[in-house]
Amino acid sequence: MTEALENVIRYERGELARRLIGSEDGQKHLGSTLEQLAYDLGMTGDPKGFVEGVMASKQGIETTVGNYVGKRQDAMSSVTVQELSGYYGETLDSYLDGTEAGKIKAELGKFSDETFGDITKKLKKAKYDLDGEEHGELSDEKKNSAEAVLKKYENVMLILQTLENDKMEKLRPSVVEKSHKKELKEIAGKL
């Protein structure tokens, strides 16, 4: 496993925290997510001080979560599609039959040596070029080239986005359980 993939895994809960901030019930489980992130980062002992410090202000939450999301995005940009295929492989094998999983793996295999970051850059450039079309600044050749790039990477990005969403949803139950357990202990302590 490469260092980049290790960092993708290490900072997973930073991404989960970002998603929780934007969800209706997410704030309720944010503390447990940050606690687990602290353990993922190698913190020994009780992470209570870390979590309380982060949760003390909206700015603290945004800065900390943004920091770890950024670290994960940096790591993701260096990871190849082949590595991501392995990272998400268990999901493919558990959700799909052999033929279906084979089709998805074959599509990922077409881009196995490309990094997620390189693909993302190509897509951003293509979208930027097509935005220029609205202002009459794009030649037919550039337009066709940009559209070809979008078409080329459409399926692989859809696959990776779906697998990433699934990965984050699989992380969620453990932090929700931890959050509910903590809440019930607090209630029991007041009785």
Short mmCIF file of C-alpha atoms in Angstrom, two decimals:
data_model
loop_
_atom_site.label_atom_id
_atom_site.label_comp_id
_atom_site.label_asym_id
_atom_site.label_seq_id
_atom_site.Cartn_x
_atom_site.Cartn_y
_atom_site.Cartn_z
CA MET A 1 0.00 0.00 0.00
CA THR A 2 1.39 3.37 -0.96
CA GLU A 3 1.74 6.23 1.48
CA ALA A 4 -0.87 8.18 -0.49
CA LEU A 5 -3.45 5.40 -0.10
CA GLU A 6 -2.59 5.09 3.59
CA ASN A 7 -3.35 8.80 3.93
CA VAL A 8 -6.63 8.44 2.04
CA ILE A 9 -7.63 5.87 4.65
CA ARG A 10 -6.16 7.82 7.60
CA TYR A 11 -8.18 10.94 6.77
CA GLU A 12 -11.46 9.20 5.81
CA ARG A 13 -13.26 10.50 8.84
CA GLY A 14 -12.27 14.05 7.96
CA GLU A 15 -14.31 13.61 4.79
CA LEU A 16 -17.11 12.02 6.79
CA ALA A 17 -17.06 15.01 9.16
CA ARG A 18 -17.36 17.37 6.17
CA ARG A 19 -20.39 15.49 4.99
CA LEU A 20 -21.93 15.42 8.45
CA ILE A 21 -21.58 19.18 8.81
CA GLY A 22 -23.80 19.57 5.76
CA SER A 23 -26.42 17.02 6.82
CA GLU A 24 -29.50 17.61 8.93
CA ASP A 25 -28.51 15.38 11.85
CA GLY A 26 -24.76 15.53 11.22
CA GLN A 27 -23.86 18.05 13.93
CA LYS A 28 -25.15 15.58 16.49
CA HIS A 29 -22.57 12.98 15.41
CA LEU A 30 -19.68 15.30 14.60
CA GLY A 31 -17.99 14.89 18.00
CA SER A 32 -17.87 11.11 17.67
CA THR A 33 -16.51 11.44 14.14
CA LEU A 34 -13.74 13.77 15.33
CA GLU A 35 -12.97 11.41 18.19
CA GLN A 36 -12.52 8.53 15.76
CA LEU A 37 -10.45 10.76 13.48
CA ALA A 38 -8.14 11.48 16.42
CA TYR A 39 -7.62 7.74 16.90
CA ASP A 40 -7.07 7.29 13.15
CA LEU A 41 -4.36 9.95 13.35
CA GLY A 42 -2.60 7.97 16.06
CA MET A 43 -3.67 9.93 19.13
CA THR A 44 -3.18 7.85 22.23
CA GLY A 45 -5.26 8.36 25.32
CA ASP A 46 -8.52 10.20 25.60
CA PRO A 47 -9.19 12.55 22.65
CA LYS A 48 -11.74 14.50 24.71
CA GLY A 49 -9.58 17.64 24.83
CA PHE A 50 -9.00 17.56 21.08
CA VAL A 51 -12.71 17.15 20.35
CA GLU A 52 -13.78 19.82 22.83
CA GLY A 53 -11.21 22.24 21.42
CA VAL A 54 -12.39 21.70 17.88
CA MET A 55 -16.08 21.81 18.80
CA ALA A 56 -15.68 25.03 20.84
CA SER A 57 -16.42 27.19 17.83
CA LYS A 58 -17.78 27.03 14.32
CA GLN A 59 -14.41 28.35 13.11
CA GLY A 60 -12.61 25.54 14.96
CA ILE A 61 -14.82 22.94 13.34
CA GLU A 62 -14.46 24.42 9.85
CA THR A 63 -10.68 24.83 10.15
CA THR A 64 -10.02 21.37 11.53
CA VAL A 65 -12.36 19.53 9.20
CA GLY A 66 -11.12 21.56 6.24
CA ASN A 67 -7.54 20.71 7.15
CA TYR A 68 -8.13 16.97 7.18
CA VAL A 69 -10.34 17.03 4.11
CA GLY A 70 -7.55 18.89 2.32
CA LYS A 71 -4.99 16.31 3.43
CA ARG A 72 -7.23 13.54 2.11
CA GLN A 73 -7.78 15.33 -1.19
CA ASP A 74 -4.02 15.80 -1.56
CA ALA A 75 -3.54 12.09 -0.94
CA MET A 76 -6.36 11.19 -3.34
CA SER A 77 -4.72 13.20 -6.09
CA SER A 78 -1.66 10.93 -5.93
CA VAL A 79 -3.52 7.63 -5.84
CA THR A 80 -3.90 5.68 -9.07
CA VAL A 81 -7.21 4.30 -10.26
CA GLN A 82 -5.73 0.83 -9.78
CA GLU A 83 -5.12 1.57 -6.09
CA LEU A 84 -8.62 2.99 -5.73
CA SER A 85 -10.01 -0.11 -7.40
CA GLY A 86 -8.38 -2.18 -4.66
CA TYR A 87 -9.53 0.23 -1.96
CA TYR A 88 -13.13 -0.09 -3.12
CA GLY A 89 -12.84 -3.69 -4.36
CA GLU A 90 -14.65 -5.33 -1.46
CA THR A 91 -17.71 -3.22 -2.19
CA LEU A 92 -17.76 -4.22 -5.84
CA ASP A 93 -17.45 -7.90 -4.99
CA SER A 94 -20.17 -7.77 -2.35
CA TYR A 95 -22.69 -5.72 -4.35
CA LEU A 96 -22.31 -7.19 -7.82
CA ASP A 97 -22.22 -10.63 -9.39
CA GLY A 98 -19.04 -11.70 -11.13
CA THR A 99 -20.06 -10.42 -14.55
CA GLU A 100 -21.17 -7.02 -13.29
CA ALA A 101 -18.11 -6.60 -11.07
CA GLY A 102 -15.97 -7.63 -14.01
CA LYS A 103 -17.45 -4.87 -16.17
CA ILE A 104 -16.81 -2.24 -13.51
CA LYS A 105 -13.27 -3.50 -12.89
CA ALA A 106 -12.60 -3.52 -16.64
CA GLU A 107 -13.71 0.10 -16.90
CA LEU A 108 -11.47 1.04 -13.97
CA GLY A 109 -8.68 -0.99 -15.55
CA LYS A 110 -8.70 1.26 -18.62
CA PHE A 111 -7.40 4.04 -16.39
CA SER A 112 -5.41 1.97 -13.90
CA ASP A 113 -2.15 3.91 -14.23
CA GLU A 114 -3.71 7.36 -14.15
CA THR A 115 -3.94 9.17 -10.85
CA PHE A 116 -7.20 10.53 -9.53
CA GLY A 117 -5.59 13.98 -9.53
CA ASP A 118 -4.59 13.80 -13.19
CA ILE A 119 -8.09 12.77 -14.20
CA THR A 120 -9.61 15.53 -12.11
CA LYS A 121 -7.30 18.13 -13.71
CA LYS A 122 -8.21 16.94 -17.21
CA LEU A 123 -11.91 17.16 -16.40
CA LYS A 124 -11.58 20.64 -14.88
CA LYS A 125 -9.70 21.88 -17.94
CA ALA A 126 -12.31 20.40 -20.28
CA LYS A 127 -15.13 22.02 -18.31
CA TYR A 128 -13.25 25.32 -18.24
CA ASP A 129 -12.77 25.16 -22.02
CA LEU A 130 -16.46 24.44 -22.54
CA ASP A 131 -17.36 27.37 -20.29
CA GLY A 132 -15.37 29.52 -22.72
CA GLU A 133 -17.71 28.37 -25.46
CA GLU A 134 -20.50 30.42 -23.88
CA HIS A 135 -18.46 33.52 -24.61
CA GLY A 136 -17.70 32.51 -28.18
CA GLU A 137 -14.03 31.88 -27.37
CA LEU A 138 -13.84 28.18 -28.24
CA SER A 139 -12.96 26.75 -31.61
CA ASP A 140 -14.77 23.67 -32.87
CA GLU A 141 -11.57 21.65 -32.48
CA LYS A 142 -11.17 22.62 -28.80
CA LYS A 143 -14.86 22.07 -28.19
CA ASN A 144 -14.72 18.56 -29.65
CA SER A 145 -11.55 17.81 -27.70
CA ALA A 146 -13.09 18.98 -24.42
CA GLU A 147 -16.26 17.00 -25.01
CA ALA A 148 -14.17 13.90 -25.80
CA VAL A 149 -12.33 14.25 -22.48
CA LEU A 150 -15.62 14.52 -20.57
CA LYS A 151 -16.98 11.47 -22.39
CA LYS A 152 -13.78 9.47 -21.86
CA TYR A 153 -13.78 9.90 -18.09
CA GLU A 154 -17.54 10.02 -17.50
CA ASN A 155 -17.98 6.38 -16.43
CA VAL A 156 -14.81 6.03 -14.36
CA MET A 157 -15.65 9.16 -12.36
CA LEU A 158 -19.25 8.05 -11.87
CA ILE A 159 -17.98 4.69 -10.59
CA LEU A 160 -15.43 6.29 -8.25
CA GLN A 161 -17.95 8.83 -6.92
CA THR A 162 -20.50 6.10 -6.22
CA LEU A 163 -17.90 3.96 -4.45
CA GLU A 164 -16.70 6.96 -2.41
CA ASN A 165 -20.26 7.75 -1.33
CA ASP A 166 -20.71 4.13 -0.31
CA LYS A 167 -17.43 4.17 1.64
CA MET A 168 -18.53 7.24 3.59
CA GLU A 169 -21.95 5.73 4.35
CA LYS A 170 -20.25 2.61 5.70
CA LEU A 171 -18.21 4.76 8.11
CA ARG A 172 -21.28 6.58 9.37
CA PRO A 173 -22.94 3.81 11.46
CA SER A 174 -19.96 3.40 13.78
CA VAL A 175 -19.86 7.10 14.66
CA VAL A 176 -23.64 7.29 14.99
CA GLU A 177 -23.56 4.32 17.37
CA LYS A 178 -20.77 5.91 19.39
CA SER A 179 -22.66 9.19 19.51
CA HIS A 180 -25.88 7.54 20.70
CA LYS A 181 -24.01 5.51 23.30
CA LYS A 182 -22.37 8.66 24.67
CA GLU A 183 -25.72 10.48 24.75
CA LEU A 184 -27.38 7.62 26.65
CA LYS A 185 -24.52 7.51 29.18
CA GLU A 186 -24.90 11.23 29.75
CA ILE A 187 -28.63 10.83 30.34
CA ALA A 188 -28.05 7.90 32.69
CA GLY A 189 -25.52 9.99 34.61
CA LYS A 190 -28.14 12.68 35.22
CA LEU A 191 -30.71 10.22 36.60
#
